[in-house]
mmCIF file of C-alpha atoms in Angstrom:
data_model
loop_
_atom_site.group_PDB
_atom_site.id
_atom_site.type_symbol
_atom_site.label_atom_id
_atom_site.label_comp_id
_atom_site.label_asym_id
_atom_site.label_seq_id
_atom_site.Cartn_x
_atom_site.Cartn_y
_atom_site.Cartn_z
ATOM 1 C CA MET A 1228 1.164 24.394 14.385
ATOM 2 C CA THR A 1229 -1.501 26.133 16.444
ATOM 3 C CA LEU A 1230 -5.191 25.984 15.582
ATOM 4 C CA GLU A 1231 -5.090 29.620 14.440
ATOM 5 C CA GLU A 1232 -2.137 28.932 12.127
ATOM 6 C CA LEU A 1233 -3.865 25.859 10.740
ATOM 7 C CA VAL A 1234 -7.083 27.762 10.002
ATOM 8 C CA ASP A 1235 -5.114 30.535 8.284
ATOM 9 C CA ALA A 1236 -3.251 28.005 6.130
ATOM 10 C CA LEU A 1237 -6.377 26.174 4.960
ATOM 11 C CA PRO A 1238 -8.407 27.501 1.988
ATOM 12 C CA ILE A 1239 -11.698 27.443 3.904
ATOM 13 C CA ASN A 1240 -14.442 29.831 4.945
ATOM 14 C CA LYS A 1241 -13.014 31.291 8.171
ATOM 15 C CA ALA A 1242 -16.515 31.475 9.635
ATOM 16 C CA LYS A 1243 -16.408 27.677 9.783
ATOM 17 C CA SER A 1244 -13.140 27.460 11.724
ATOM 18 C CA LEU A 1245 -14.959 25.870 14.673
ATOM 19 C CA GLY A 1246 -15.377 22.805 12.491
ATOM 20 C CA VAL A 1247 -11.593 22.552 12.118
ATOM 21 C CA SER A 1248 -11.216 22.375 15.889
ATOM 22 C CA ARG A 1249 -13.738 19.542 16.052
ATOM 23 C CA LEU A 1250 -12.090 17.729 13.153
ATOM 24 C CA MET A 1251 -8.670 17.954 14.813
ATOM 25 C CA GLN A 1252 -10.159 16.553 18.015
ATOM 26 C CA ILE A 1253 -11.407 13.533 16.065
ATOM 27 C CA LEU A 1254 -7.997 13.101 14.429
ATOM 28 C CA MET A 1255 -6.277 13.287 17.816
ATOM 29 C CA ASN A 1256 -8.637 10.653 19.214
ATOM 30 C CA SER A 1257 -7.702 8.522 16.201
ATOM 31 C CA ALA A 1258 -3.981 9.004 17.018
ATOM 32 C CA PHE A 1259 -3.175 10.960 13.857
ATOM 33 C CA PHE A 1260 -2.145 14.075 15.809
ATOM 34 C CA ILE A 1261 -1.148 14.982 19.355
ATOM 35 C CA LYS A 1262 -1.264 18.211 21.316
ATOM 36 C CA ALA A 1263 2.232 19.556 21.938
ATOM 37 C CA THR A 1264 3.869 22.641 23.418
ATOM 38 C CA ILE A 1265 4.893 24.959 20.594
ATOM 39 C CA SER A 1266 7.381 27.085 22.556
ATOM 40 C CA ASN A 1267 9.531 26.233 25.560
ATOM 41 C CA ASN A 1268 9.139 29.830 26.699
ATOM 42 C CA ASP A 1269 5.359 29.527 26.803
ATOM 43 C CA PRO A 1270 4.149 26.134 28.096
ATOM 44 C CA GLU A 1271 0.537 27.165 27.530
ATOM 45 C CA ASN A 1272 1.073 27.798 23.815
ATOM 46 C CA MET A 1273 -0.219 24.472 22.503
ATOM 47 C CA GLY A 1274 -0.487 23.204 18.960
ATOM 48 C CA TYR A 1275 -0.706 20.032 16.890
ATOM 49 C CA TRP A 1276 2.108 17.651 16.031
ATOM 50 C CA PHE A 1277 2.429 14.546 13.893
ATOM 51 C CA THR A 1278 2.298 10.977 15.159
ATOM 52 C CA SER A 1279 3.932 7.936 13.545
ATOM 53 C CA ALA A 1280 0.631 7.192 11.794
ATOM 54 C CA SER A 1281 0.179 10.650 10.291
ATOM 55 C CA ARG A 1282 3.793 10.777 9.085
ATOM 56 C CA LEU A 1283 2.971 7.862 6.804
ATOM 57 C CA LEU A 1284 0.504 10.168 5.043
ATOM 58 C CA LEU A 1285 3.061 12.874 4.230
ATOM 59 C CA LYS A 1286 3.894 12.879 0.522
ATOM 60 C CA ASP A 1287 7.602 13.528 1.102
ATOM 61 C CA GLU A 1288 8.057 10.690 3.610
ATOM 62 C CA PRO A 1289 10.115 7.778 2.191
ATOM 63 C CA LEU A 1290 7.486 5.275 3.360
ATOM 64 C CA SER A 1291 4.436 7.380 2.531
ATOM 65 C CA VAL A 1292 1.238 5.397 1.951
ATOM 66 C CA THR A 1293 -0.693 8.405 0.647
ATOM 67 C CA PRO A 1294 -1.270 6.703 -2.754
ATOM 68 C CA PHE A 1295 -2.808 3.738 -0.919
ATOM 69 C CA LEU A 1296 -5.187 5.977 1.046
ATOM 70 C CA LEU A 1297 -6.190 7.974 -2.032
ATOM 71 C CA ALA A 1298 -6.938 4.742 -3.881
ATOM 72 C CA LEU A 1299 -9.189 3.501 -1.086
ATOM 73 C CA LEU A 1300 -11.122 6.777 -1.173
ATOM 74 C CA ASP A 1301 -11.529 6.893 -4.948
ATOM 75 C CA PRO A 1302 -15.208 6.857 -6.042
ATOM 76 C CA ALA A 1303 -14.549 3.815 -8.238
ATOM 77 C CA LEU A 1304 -13.855 1.835 -5.051
ATOM 78 C CA THR A 1305 -16.208 3.546 -2.594
ATOM 79 C CA GLU A 1306 -19.378 3.632 -4.711
ATOM 80 C CA PRO A 1307 -19.749 -0.193 -4.753
ATOM 81 C CA TRP A 1308 -20.467 0.004 -1.005
ATOM 82 C CA HIS A 1309 -23.766 1.691 -1.882
ATOM 83 C CA HIS A 1310 -24.807 -1.451 -3.774
ATOM 84 C CA LEU A 1311 -24.481 -4.010 -0.975
ATOM 85 C CA SER A 1312 -28.218 -4.664 -0.738
ATOM 86 C CA GLU A 1313 -28.443 -5.155 -4.488
ATOM 87 C CA TRP A 1314 -25.380 -7.423 -4.452
ATOM 88 C CA PHE A 1315 -26.898 -9.736 -1.823
ATOM 89 C CA GLU A 1316 -29.852 -10.303 -4.155
ATOM 90 C CA ASN A 1317 -27.987 -10.978 -7.419
ATOM 91 C CA GLU A 1318 -25.406 -13.413 -8.772
ATOM 92 C CA ASN A 1319 -22.479 -10.998 -9.099
ATOM 93 C CA PRO A 1320 -19.260 -12.071 -7.355
ATOM 94 C CA THR A 1321 -18.637 -8.679 -5.696
ATOM 95 C CA PRO A 1322 -20.364 -5.330 -5.072
ATOM 96 C CA PHE A 1323 -17.764 -3.868 -7.450
ATOM 97 C CA ALA A 1324 -19.142 -6.016 -10.263
ATOM 98 C CA THR A 1325 -22.675 -4.966 -9.351
ATOM 99 C CA LYS A 1326 -21.763 -1.289 -9.629
ATOM 100 C CA HIS A 1327 -19.474 -1.392 -12.667
ATOM 101 C CA GLY A 1328 -20.766 -4.445 -14.543
ATOM 102 C CA LYS A 1329 -17.360 -6.158 -14.542
ATOM 103 C CA THR A 1330 -14.738 -7.459 -12.138
ATOM 104 C CA PHE A 1331 -12.105 -5.169 -10.678
ATOM 105 C CA TRP A 1332 -9.379 -6.603 -12.919
ATOM 106 C CA GLU A 1333 -11.503 -6.277 -16.055
ATOM 107 C CA TYR A 1334 -12.336 -2.696 -15.134
ATOM 108 C CA ALA A 1335 -8.693 -1.836 -14.385
ATOM 109 C CA GLY A 1336 -7.638 -3.307 -17.718
ATOM 110 C CA GLN A 1337 -9.916 -0.860 -19.513
ATOM 111 C CA GLU A 1338 -9.462 2.184 -17.280
ATOM 112 C CA PRO A 1339 -5.833 3.437 -17.299
ATOM 113 C CA ARG A 1340 -6.530 5.901 -14.467
ATOM 114 C CA LEU A 1341 -7.646 3.168 -12.071
ATOM 115 C CA ASN A 1342 -4.886 0.844 -13.211
ATOM 116 C CA ASN A 1343 -2.255 3.529 -12.584
ATOM 117 C CA PHE A 1344 -3.445 4.593 -9.142
ATOM 118 C CA PHE A 1345 -3.844 0.953 -8.118
ATOM 119 C CA ASP A 1346 -0.224 0.252 -9.120
ATOM 120 C CA GLU A 1347 0.916 3.322 -7.165
ATOM 121 C CA ALA A 1348 -1.154 2.286 -4.150
ATOM 122 C CA MET A 1349 0.219 -1.247 -4.050
ATOM 123 C CA ALA A 1350 3.777 -0.008 -4.602
ATOM 124 C CA SER A 1351 3.550 2.340 -1.601
ATOM 125 C CA ASP A 1352 2.101 -0.426 0.568
ATOM 126 C CA ALA A 1353 4.720 -2.915 -0.636
ATOM 127 C CA LYS A 1354 7.548 -0.517 0.196
ATOM 128 C CA LEU A 1355 6.274 -0.146 3.764
ATOM 129 C CA VAL A 1356 5.828 -3.893 4.216
ATOM 130 C CA ALA A 1357 9.243 -4.589 2.683
ATOM 131 C CA SER A 1358 10.879 -2.195 5.153
ATOM 132 C CA VAL A 1359 9.394 -4.206 8.031
ATOM 133 C CA LEU A 1360 10.483 -7.489 6.460
ATOM 134 C CA ILE A 1361 14.022 -6.210 6.065
ATOM 135 C CA SER A 1362 14.314 -4.743 9.566
ATOM 136 C CA ASP A 1363 12.307 -7.181 11.701
ATOM 137 C CA CYS A 1364 11.870 -10.428 9.778
ATOM 138 C CA LYS A 1365 15.325 -11.406 8.578
ATOM 139 C CA HIS A 1366 14.706 -14.984 9.709
ATOM 140 C CA LEU A 1367 12.215 -15.385 6.854
ATOM 141 C CA PHE A 1368 15.083 -15.376 4.369
ATOM 142 C CA GLU A 1369 17.429 -17.741 6.198
ATOM 143 C CA GLY A 1370 18.476 -20.683 4.054
ATOM 144 C CA LEU A 1371 16.772 -19.420 0.907
ATOM 145 C CA ASN A 1372 18.791 -19.053 -2.268
ATOM 146 C CA SER A 1373 15.845 -17.813 -4.307
ATOM 147 C CA ILE A 1374 12.410 -16.321 -3.679
ATOM 148 C CA VAL A 1375 9.494 -15.676 -6.022
ATOM 149 C CA ASP A 1376 7.365 -12.611 -5.308
ATOM 150 C CA VAL A 1377 4.014 -13.934 -6.521
ATOM 151 C CA GLY A 1378 1.907 -11.289 -8.240
ATOM 152 C CA GLY A 1379 4.627 -8.741 -7.524
ATOM 153 C CA GLY A 1380 3.100 -5.869 -9.475
ATOM 154 C CA THR A 1381 5.632 -3.195 -10.377
ATOM 155 C CA GLY A 1382 8.385 -4.989 -8.461
ATOM 156 C CA THR A 1383 8.688 -2.618 -5.500
ATOM 157 C CA ALA A 1384 8.843 -5.316 -2.823
ATOM 158 C CA ALA A 1385 11.169 -7.492 -4.905
ATOM 159 C CA SER A 1386 13.555 -4.587 -5.473
ATOM 160 C CA GLU A 1387 13.547 -3.503 -1.817
ATOM 161 C CA VAL A 1388 14.188 -7.008 -0.500
ATOM 162 C CA GLY A 1389 16.659 -7.839 -3.253
ATOM 163 C CA SER A 1390 18.781 -4.768 -2.544
ATOM 164 C CA SER A 1391 19.186 -5.855 1.088
ATOM 165 C CA TYR A 1392 19.824 -9.563 0.483
ATOM 166 C CA ASN A 1393 22.412 -9.707 -2.273
ATOM 167 C CA GLU A 1394 22.931 -13.435 -1.790
ATOM 168 C CA THR A 1395 19.265 -14.213 -2.492
ATOM 169 C CA LEU A 1396 17.845 -14.239 -6.021
ATOM 170 C CA ILE A 1397 14.475 -12.493 -6.089
ATOM 171 C CA VAL A 1398 12.236 -13.515 -8.983
ATOM 172 C CA LEU A 1399 9.328 -11.202 -9.728
ATOM 173 C CA GLU A 1400 6.249 -12.945 -11.069
ATOM 174 C CA SER A 1401 3.992 -10.247 -12.436
ATOM 175 C CA ASP A 1402 2.436 -8.863 -15.592
ATOM 176 C CA ILE A 1403 4.923 -9.364 -18.398
ATOM 177 C CA GLN A 1404 5.616 -5.637 -18.897
ATOM 178 C CA TYR A 1405 6.841 -5.262 -15.314
ATOM 179 C CA ALA A 1406 8.727 -8.546 -15.407
ATOM 180 C CA MET A 1407 10.586 -7.406 -18.524
ATOM 181 C CA LEU A 1408 11.294 -4.006 -16.976
ATOM 182 C CA LEU A 1409 13.105 -5.589 -14.035
ATOM 183 C CA GLY A 1410 14.591 -8.460 -15.986
ATOM 184 C CA GLY A 1411 18.106 -7.044 -16.192
ATOM 185 C CA PHE A 1412 18.664 -6.029 -12.610
ATOM 186 C CA GLY A 1413 20.870 -8.924 -11.532
ATOM 187 C CA ILE A 1414 19.462 -10.010 -8.186
ATOM 188 C CA VAL A 1415 15.924 -9.285 -9.393
ATOM 189 C CA GLN A 1416 14.763 -11.287 -12.396
ATOM 190 C CA GLY A 1417 11.453 -10.828 -14.170
ATOM 191 C CA HIS A 1418 9.078 -13.662 -14.987
ATOM 192 C CA GLY A 1419 5.743 -13.021 -16.677
ATOM 193 C CA GLY A 1420 2.741 -14.572 -14.988
ATOM 194 C CA GLY A 1421 -0.636 -13.820 -13.501
ATOM 195 C CA GLY A 1422 0.151 -14.730 -9.908
ATOM 196 C CA TRP A 1423 -1.519 -18.146 -9.998
ATOM 197 C CA ASP A 1424 0.131 -19.533 -13.117
ATOM 198 C CA ARG A 1425 3.035 -21.938 -12.905
ATOM 199 C CA THR A 1426 5.910 -20.224 -11.110
ATOM 200 C CA PRO A 1427 9.615 -20.794 -11.789
ATOM 201 C CA ARG A 1428 11.448 -23.246 -9.526
ATOM 202 C CA HIS A 1429 12.484 -21.584 -6.262
ATOM 203 C CA ASP A 1430 13.216 -22.186 -2.579
ATOM 204 C CA GLY A 1431 10.405 -20.008 -1.289
ATOM 205 C CA GLY A 1432 7.685 -17.651 -2.372
ATOM 206 C CA GLY A 1433 5.843 -14.650 -1.023
ATOM 207 C CA LEU A 1434 2.540 -12.965 -1.719
ATOM 208 C CA PHE A 1435 0.269 -10.470 -0.003
ATOM 209 C CA GLY A 1436 -2.803 -11.876 1.746
ATOM 210 C CA ASP A 1437 -6.263 -10.309 1.724
ATOM 211 C CA GLY A 1438 -5.387 -8.261 4.803
ATOM 212 C CA GLY A 1439 -2.140 -6.930 3.324
ATOM 213 C CA GLU A 1440 0.079 -9.302 5.301
ATOM 214 C CA TRP A 1441 3.074 -10.845 3.543
ATOM 215 C CA ILE A 1442 2.857 -14.641 3.421
ATOM 216 C CA LYS A 1443 6.024 -16.709 3.101
ATOM 217 C CA MET A 1444 5.842 -20.149 1.493
ATOM 218 C CA LYS A 1445 8.749 -22.571 1.947
ATOM 219 C CA LEU A 1446 8.739 -25.122 -0.852
ATOM 220 C CA ASP A 1447 10.494 -28.449 -0.954
ATOM 221 C CA GLU A 1448 12.465 -29.418 -4.038
ATOM 222 C CA GLY A 1449 10.146 -30.558 -6.787
ATOM 223 C CA ASP A 1450 7.158 -28.466 -5.688
ATOM 224 C CA GLU A 1451 5.644 -25.863 -7.983
#
């Protein structure tokens, strides 16, 4: 798409189209778009094209992480950053608690909108991570007859991994409503729990770290 086509497609004041050019330059420098030849018959006719990073933000892409991005940009999560100075001076555990007067989990439990978009965000992220686990990290599952997905949310990662490793029992440890929802899916069994409660006996476990990485835990028999 050329710059002219992009400006025409956007619902903006056309007098401010110069700002679109500058914005696209920033996005290209951030590797979200590249300049590409639009027509083989006219090498000088240049436009913008997607990169691997920007494709992950397309709603129709199978591994889209758009819900994750929208969650990060939601005012409920961005406004606490404006309270950092106040947070350093008080006893609250996080800037989120300083802004909202409660922890994230307490707030989510009382605000269905936040709870829903958080579930959608984590599900989109889990699907992307699970695709990498399945394609590039098969060795993680060698020798395991059962795995517990600790704090597995809506069960996206458990379902994705379970569908690719039929010989491995995937146990989802999550809120009881999600555990019950997935409880009859054969290779994926539901188990209610808060993520740090006692988990069912298993060969290995997995959970997401603070940075979004998937952590595998190999447990010896008798461990919990």
